[in-house]
Tab-separated table of C-alpha atoms in Angstrom:
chain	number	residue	atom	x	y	z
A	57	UNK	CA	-27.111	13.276	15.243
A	58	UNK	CA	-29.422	16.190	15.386
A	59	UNK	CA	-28.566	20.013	14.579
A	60	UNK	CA	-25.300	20.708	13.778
A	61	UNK	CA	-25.426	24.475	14.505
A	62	UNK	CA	-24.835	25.907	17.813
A	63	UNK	CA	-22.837	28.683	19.575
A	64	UNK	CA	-20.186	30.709	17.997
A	65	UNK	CA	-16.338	29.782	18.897
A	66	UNK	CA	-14.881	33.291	20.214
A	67	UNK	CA	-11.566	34.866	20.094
A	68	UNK	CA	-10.264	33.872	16.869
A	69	UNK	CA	-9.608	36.181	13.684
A	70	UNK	CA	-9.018	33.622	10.591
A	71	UNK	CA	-7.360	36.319	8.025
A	72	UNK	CA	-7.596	33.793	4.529
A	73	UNK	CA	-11.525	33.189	4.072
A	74	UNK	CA	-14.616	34.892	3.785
A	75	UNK	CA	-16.565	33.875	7.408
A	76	UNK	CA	-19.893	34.849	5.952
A	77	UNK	CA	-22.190	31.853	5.825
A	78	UNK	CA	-19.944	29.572	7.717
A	79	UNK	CA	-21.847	28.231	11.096
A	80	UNK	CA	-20.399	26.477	13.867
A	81	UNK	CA	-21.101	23.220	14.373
A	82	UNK	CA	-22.927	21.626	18.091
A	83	UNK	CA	-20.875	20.517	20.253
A	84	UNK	CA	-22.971	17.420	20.416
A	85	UNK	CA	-22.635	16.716	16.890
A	86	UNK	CA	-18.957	16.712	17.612
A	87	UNK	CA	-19.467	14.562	20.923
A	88	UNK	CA	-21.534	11.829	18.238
A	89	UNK	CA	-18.822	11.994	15.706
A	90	UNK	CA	-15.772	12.005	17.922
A	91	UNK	CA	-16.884	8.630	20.381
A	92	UNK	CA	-18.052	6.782	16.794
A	93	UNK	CA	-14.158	7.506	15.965
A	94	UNK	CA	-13.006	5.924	19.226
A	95	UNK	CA	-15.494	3.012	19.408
A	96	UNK	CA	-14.214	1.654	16.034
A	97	UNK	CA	-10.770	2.199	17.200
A	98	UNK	CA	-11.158	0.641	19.932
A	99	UNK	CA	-13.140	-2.396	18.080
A	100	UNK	CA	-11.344	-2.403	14.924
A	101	UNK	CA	-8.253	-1.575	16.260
A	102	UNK	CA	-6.415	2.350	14.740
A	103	UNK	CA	-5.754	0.944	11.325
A	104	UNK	CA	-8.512	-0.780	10.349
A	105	UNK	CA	-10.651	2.779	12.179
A	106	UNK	CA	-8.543	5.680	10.564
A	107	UNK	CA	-8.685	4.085	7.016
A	108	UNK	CA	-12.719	3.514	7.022
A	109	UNK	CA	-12.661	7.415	8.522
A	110	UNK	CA	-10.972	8.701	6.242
A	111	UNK	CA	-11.963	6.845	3.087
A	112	UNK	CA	-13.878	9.817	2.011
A	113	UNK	CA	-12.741	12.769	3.307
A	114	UNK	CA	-8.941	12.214	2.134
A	115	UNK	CA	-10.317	12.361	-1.260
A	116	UNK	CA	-12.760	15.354	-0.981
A	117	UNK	CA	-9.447	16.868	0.605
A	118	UNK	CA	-7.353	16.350	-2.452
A	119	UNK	CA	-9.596	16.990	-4.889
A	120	UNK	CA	-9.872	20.538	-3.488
A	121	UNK	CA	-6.845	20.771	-3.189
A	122	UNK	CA	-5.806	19.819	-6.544
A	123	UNK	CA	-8.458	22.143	-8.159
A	124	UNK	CA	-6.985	25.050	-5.625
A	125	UNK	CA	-10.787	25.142	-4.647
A	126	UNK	CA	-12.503	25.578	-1.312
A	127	UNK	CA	-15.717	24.035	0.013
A	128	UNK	CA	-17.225	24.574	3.750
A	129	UNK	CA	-18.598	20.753	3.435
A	130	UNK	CA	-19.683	20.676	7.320
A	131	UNK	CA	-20.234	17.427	7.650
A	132	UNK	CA	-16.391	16.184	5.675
A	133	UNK	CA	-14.958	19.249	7.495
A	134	UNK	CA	-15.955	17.919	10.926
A	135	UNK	CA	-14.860	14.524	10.164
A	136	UNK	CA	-11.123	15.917	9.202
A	137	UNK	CA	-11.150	17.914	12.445
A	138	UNK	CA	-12.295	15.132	14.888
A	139	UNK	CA	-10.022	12.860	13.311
A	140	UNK	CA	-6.963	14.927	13.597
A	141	UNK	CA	-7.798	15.694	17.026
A	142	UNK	CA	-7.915	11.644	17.714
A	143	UNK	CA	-5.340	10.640	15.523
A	144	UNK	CA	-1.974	13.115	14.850
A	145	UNK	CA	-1.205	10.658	12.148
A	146	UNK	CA	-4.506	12.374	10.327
A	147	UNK	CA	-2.991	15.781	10.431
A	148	UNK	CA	0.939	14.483	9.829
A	149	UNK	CA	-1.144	13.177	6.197
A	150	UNK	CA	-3.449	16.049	5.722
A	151	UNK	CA	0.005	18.659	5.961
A	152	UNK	CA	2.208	16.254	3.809
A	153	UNK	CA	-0.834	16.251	1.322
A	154	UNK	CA	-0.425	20.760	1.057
A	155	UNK	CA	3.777	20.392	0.767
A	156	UNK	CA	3.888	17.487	-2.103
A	157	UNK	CA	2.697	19.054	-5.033
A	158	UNK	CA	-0.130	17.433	-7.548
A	159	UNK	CA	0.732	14.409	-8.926
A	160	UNK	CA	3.380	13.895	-6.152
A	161	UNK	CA	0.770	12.888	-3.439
A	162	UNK	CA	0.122	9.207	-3.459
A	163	UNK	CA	-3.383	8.447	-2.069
A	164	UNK	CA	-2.335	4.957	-0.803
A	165	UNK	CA	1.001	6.628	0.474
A	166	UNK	CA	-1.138	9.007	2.381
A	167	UNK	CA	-3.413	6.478	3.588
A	168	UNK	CA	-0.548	4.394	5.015
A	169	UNK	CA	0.411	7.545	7.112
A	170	UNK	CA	-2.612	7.751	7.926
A	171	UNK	CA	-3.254	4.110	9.285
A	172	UNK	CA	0.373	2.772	9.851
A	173	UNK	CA	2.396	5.584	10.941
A	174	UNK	CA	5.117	4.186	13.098
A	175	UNK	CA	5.739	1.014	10.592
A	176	UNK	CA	9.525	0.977	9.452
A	177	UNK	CA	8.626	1.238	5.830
A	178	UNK	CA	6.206	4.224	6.044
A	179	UNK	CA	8.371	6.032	8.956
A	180	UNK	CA	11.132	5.740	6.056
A	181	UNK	CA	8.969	7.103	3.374
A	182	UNK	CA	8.000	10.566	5.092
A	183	UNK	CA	11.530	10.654	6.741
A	184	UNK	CA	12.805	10.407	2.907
A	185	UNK	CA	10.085	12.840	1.579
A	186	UNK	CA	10.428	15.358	4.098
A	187	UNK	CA	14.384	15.697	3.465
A	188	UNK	CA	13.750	16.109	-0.304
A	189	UNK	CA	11.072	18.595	0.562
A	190	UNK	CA	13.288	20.665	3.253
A	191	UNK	CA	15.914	21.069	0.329
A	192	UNK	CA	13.921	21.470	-2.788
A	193	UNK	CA	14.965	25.014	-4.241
A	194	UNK	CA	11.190	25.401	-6.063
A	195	UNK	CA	9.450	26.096	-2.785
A	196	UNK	CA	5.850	25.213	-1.653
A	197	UNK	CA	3.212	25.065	-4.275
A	198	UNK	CA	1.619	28.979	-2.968
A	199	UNK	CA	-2.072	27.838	-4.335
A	200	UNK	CA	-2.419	24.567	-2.923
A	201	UNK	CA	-0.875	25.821	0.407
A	202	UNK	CA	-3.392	28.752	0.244
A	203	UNK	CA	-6.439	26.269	-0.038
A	204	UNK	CA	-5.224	24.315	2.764
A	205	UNK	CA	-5.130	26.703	4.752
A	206	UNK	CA	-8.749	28.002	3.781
A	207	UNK	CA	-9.996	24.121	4.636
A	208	UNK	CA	-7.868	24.338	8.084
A	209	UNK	CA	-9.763	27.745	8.945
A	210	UNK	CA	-12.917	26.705	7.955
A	211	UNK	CA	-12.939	24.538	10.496
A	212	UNK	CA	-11.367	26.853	13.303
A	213	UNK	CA	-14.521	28.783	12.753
A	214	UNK	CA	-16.915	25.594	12.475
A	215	UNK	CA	-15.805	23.482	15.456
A	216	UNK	CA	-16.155	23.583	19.267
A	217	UNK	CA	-12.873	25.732	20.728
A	218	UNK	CA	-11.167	22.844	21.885
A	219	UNK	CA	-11.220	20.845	18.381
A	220	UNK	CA	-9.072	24.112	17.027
A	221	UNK	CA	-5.938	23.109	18.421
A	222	UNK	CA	-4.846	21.150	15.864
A	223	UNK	CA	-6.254	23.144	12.608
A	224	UNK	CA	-4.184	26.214	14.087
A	225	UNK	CA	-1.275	24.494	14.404
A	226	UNK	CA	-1.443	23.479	10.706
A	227	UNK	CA	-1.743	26.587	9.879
A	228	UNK	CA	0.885	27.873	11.647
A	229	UNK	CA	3.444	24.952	9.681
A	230	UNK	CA	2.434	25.686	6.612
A	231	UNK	CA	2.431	29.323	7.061
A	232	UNK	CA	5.951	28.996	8.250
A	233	UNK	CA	6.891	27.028	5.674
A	234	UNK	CA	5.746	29.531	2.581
A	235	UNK	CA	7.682	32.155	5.169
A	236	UNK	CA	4.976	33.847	6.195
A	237	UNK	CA	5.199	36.329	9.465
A	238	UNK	CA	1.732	34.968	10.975
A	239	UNK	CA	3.021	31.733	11.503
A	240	UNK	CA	3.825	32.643	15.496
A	241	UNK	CA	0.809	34.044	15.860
A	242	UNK	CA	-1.122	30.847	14.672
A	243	UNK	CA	0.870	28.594	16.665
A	244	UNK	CA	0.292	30.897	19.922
A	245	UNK	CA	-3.564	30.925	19.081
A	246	UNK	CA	-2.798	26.976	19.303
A	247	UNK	CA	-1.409	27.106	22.335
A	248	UNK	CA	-3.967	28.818	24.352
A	249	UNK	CA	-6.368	26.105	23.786
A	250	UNK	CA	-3.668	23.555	24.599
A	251	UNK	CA	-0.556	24.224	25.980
A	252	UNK	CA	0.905	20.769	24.692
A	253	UNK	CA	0.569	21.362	21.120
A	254	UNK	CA	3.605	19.872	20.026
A	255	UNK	CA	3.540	21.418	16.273
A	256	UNK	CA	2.729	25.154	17.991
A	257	UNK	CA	5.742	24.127	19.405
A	258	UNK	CA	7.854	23.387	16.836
A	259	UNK	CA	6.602	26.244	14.527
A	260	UNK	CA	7.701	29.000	17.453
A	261	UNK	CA	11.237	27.393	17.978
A	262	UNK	CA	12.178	27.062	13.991
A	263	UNK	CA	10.992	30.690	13.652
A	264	UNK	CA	13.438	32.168	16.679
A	265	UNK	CA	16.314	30.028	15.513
A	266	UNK	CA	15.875	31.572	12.057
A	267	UNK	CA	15.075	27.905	10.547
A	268	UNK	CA	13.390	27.360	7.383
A	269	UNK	CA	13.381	25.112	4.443
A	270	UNK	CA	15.325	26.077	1.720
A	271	UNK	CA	13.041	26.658	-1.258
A	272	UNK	CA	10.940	29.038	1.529
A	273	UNK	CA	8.692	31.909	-0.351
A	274	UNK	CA	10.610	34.276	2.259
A	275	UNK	CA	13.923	33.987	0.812
């Protein structure tokens, strides 16, 4: 892997962090990181790959987000980005990790998302979580959200324009979830690098059916 710095990603305006000092990162940094991801899948099979990826940067992410602090970490930042593009499972843990508040995210809990998604027993544990979460009156933890969101537009601004699909997108959720009017206009940004996006998706048709959890900031 040789310098991580190379062109800047156009066309997108990321309104919660200060873009001064953050530089993009080569595309062939990106091209290293992202075939070491799919070898060990491959080799290791998903499990086994996704929790050795994310053995460190699930805890750098939690950490800063349970100190509601902010850190451009390139190299951690890449390796969040590359594996959500590769694995939705990654992002599905990373956004559960911003709407549990502290003390309510368990790191193995998260790592089981994370490497055994579509298991009965985990499937049953985010199915349960997310219905207490969609009708919990106290709302989003507004702090925690807000450094997400940071981490998630660091690295729109840091990666290679296709390797923002999936950061914008998370934005846009948790955007719509604290009931914030942006959240279309993240998930369309998402969907003009990839028409697909599933989550862009999602976020556009909750916000023009008028859907949102109940303990949303906007009520």
């Amino acid at each position: 892997m040789t310098n991580r710095h190379g062109k800047c990603c156009d066309g997108f305006g990321f309104d919660d962090i200060d873009a001064d000092g953050i530089e993009p990162v080569d595309d062939a940094f990106i091209e290293d990181m992202t075939e070491h991801l799919r070898s060990s899948r491959r080799e290791q099979g998903p499990e086994m790959a996704n929790r050795q990826w994310m053995n460190g940067p699930l805890d750098f992410w939690l950490d800063h987000l349970d100190d509601h602090r902010v850190d451009h970490d390139e190299d951690v930042l890449a390796a969040l980005a590359v594996g959500m593009d590769e694995s939705l499972s990654i992002r599905d843990a990373l956004l559960l990790s911003l709407m549990l508040r502290r003390g309510e995210c368990d790191r193995d809990v998260l790592m089981d998302v994370i490497a055994r998604p579509s298991t009965p027993e985990v499937a049953t544990t985010v199915r349960d979580m997310m219905f207490d979460l969609f009708g919990d009156d106290r709302g989003p933890d507004v702090e925690r959200c807000r450094t997400g969101i940071a981490m998630f537009s660091s690295m729109g601004l840091m990666m290679p324009r296709r390797l923002t699909v999936q950061p914008l997108a998370s934005i846009a959720y948790i955007l719509w979830w604290l009931g914030d009017r942006r959240a279309p206009l993240y998930a369309l940004r998402s969907l003009a690098v990839d028409d697909s996006c599933s989550l862009a998706v999602l976020v556009l048709t909750a916000v023009s059916k008028g859907a949102r959890p109940r303990g949303c900031a906007c009520q």
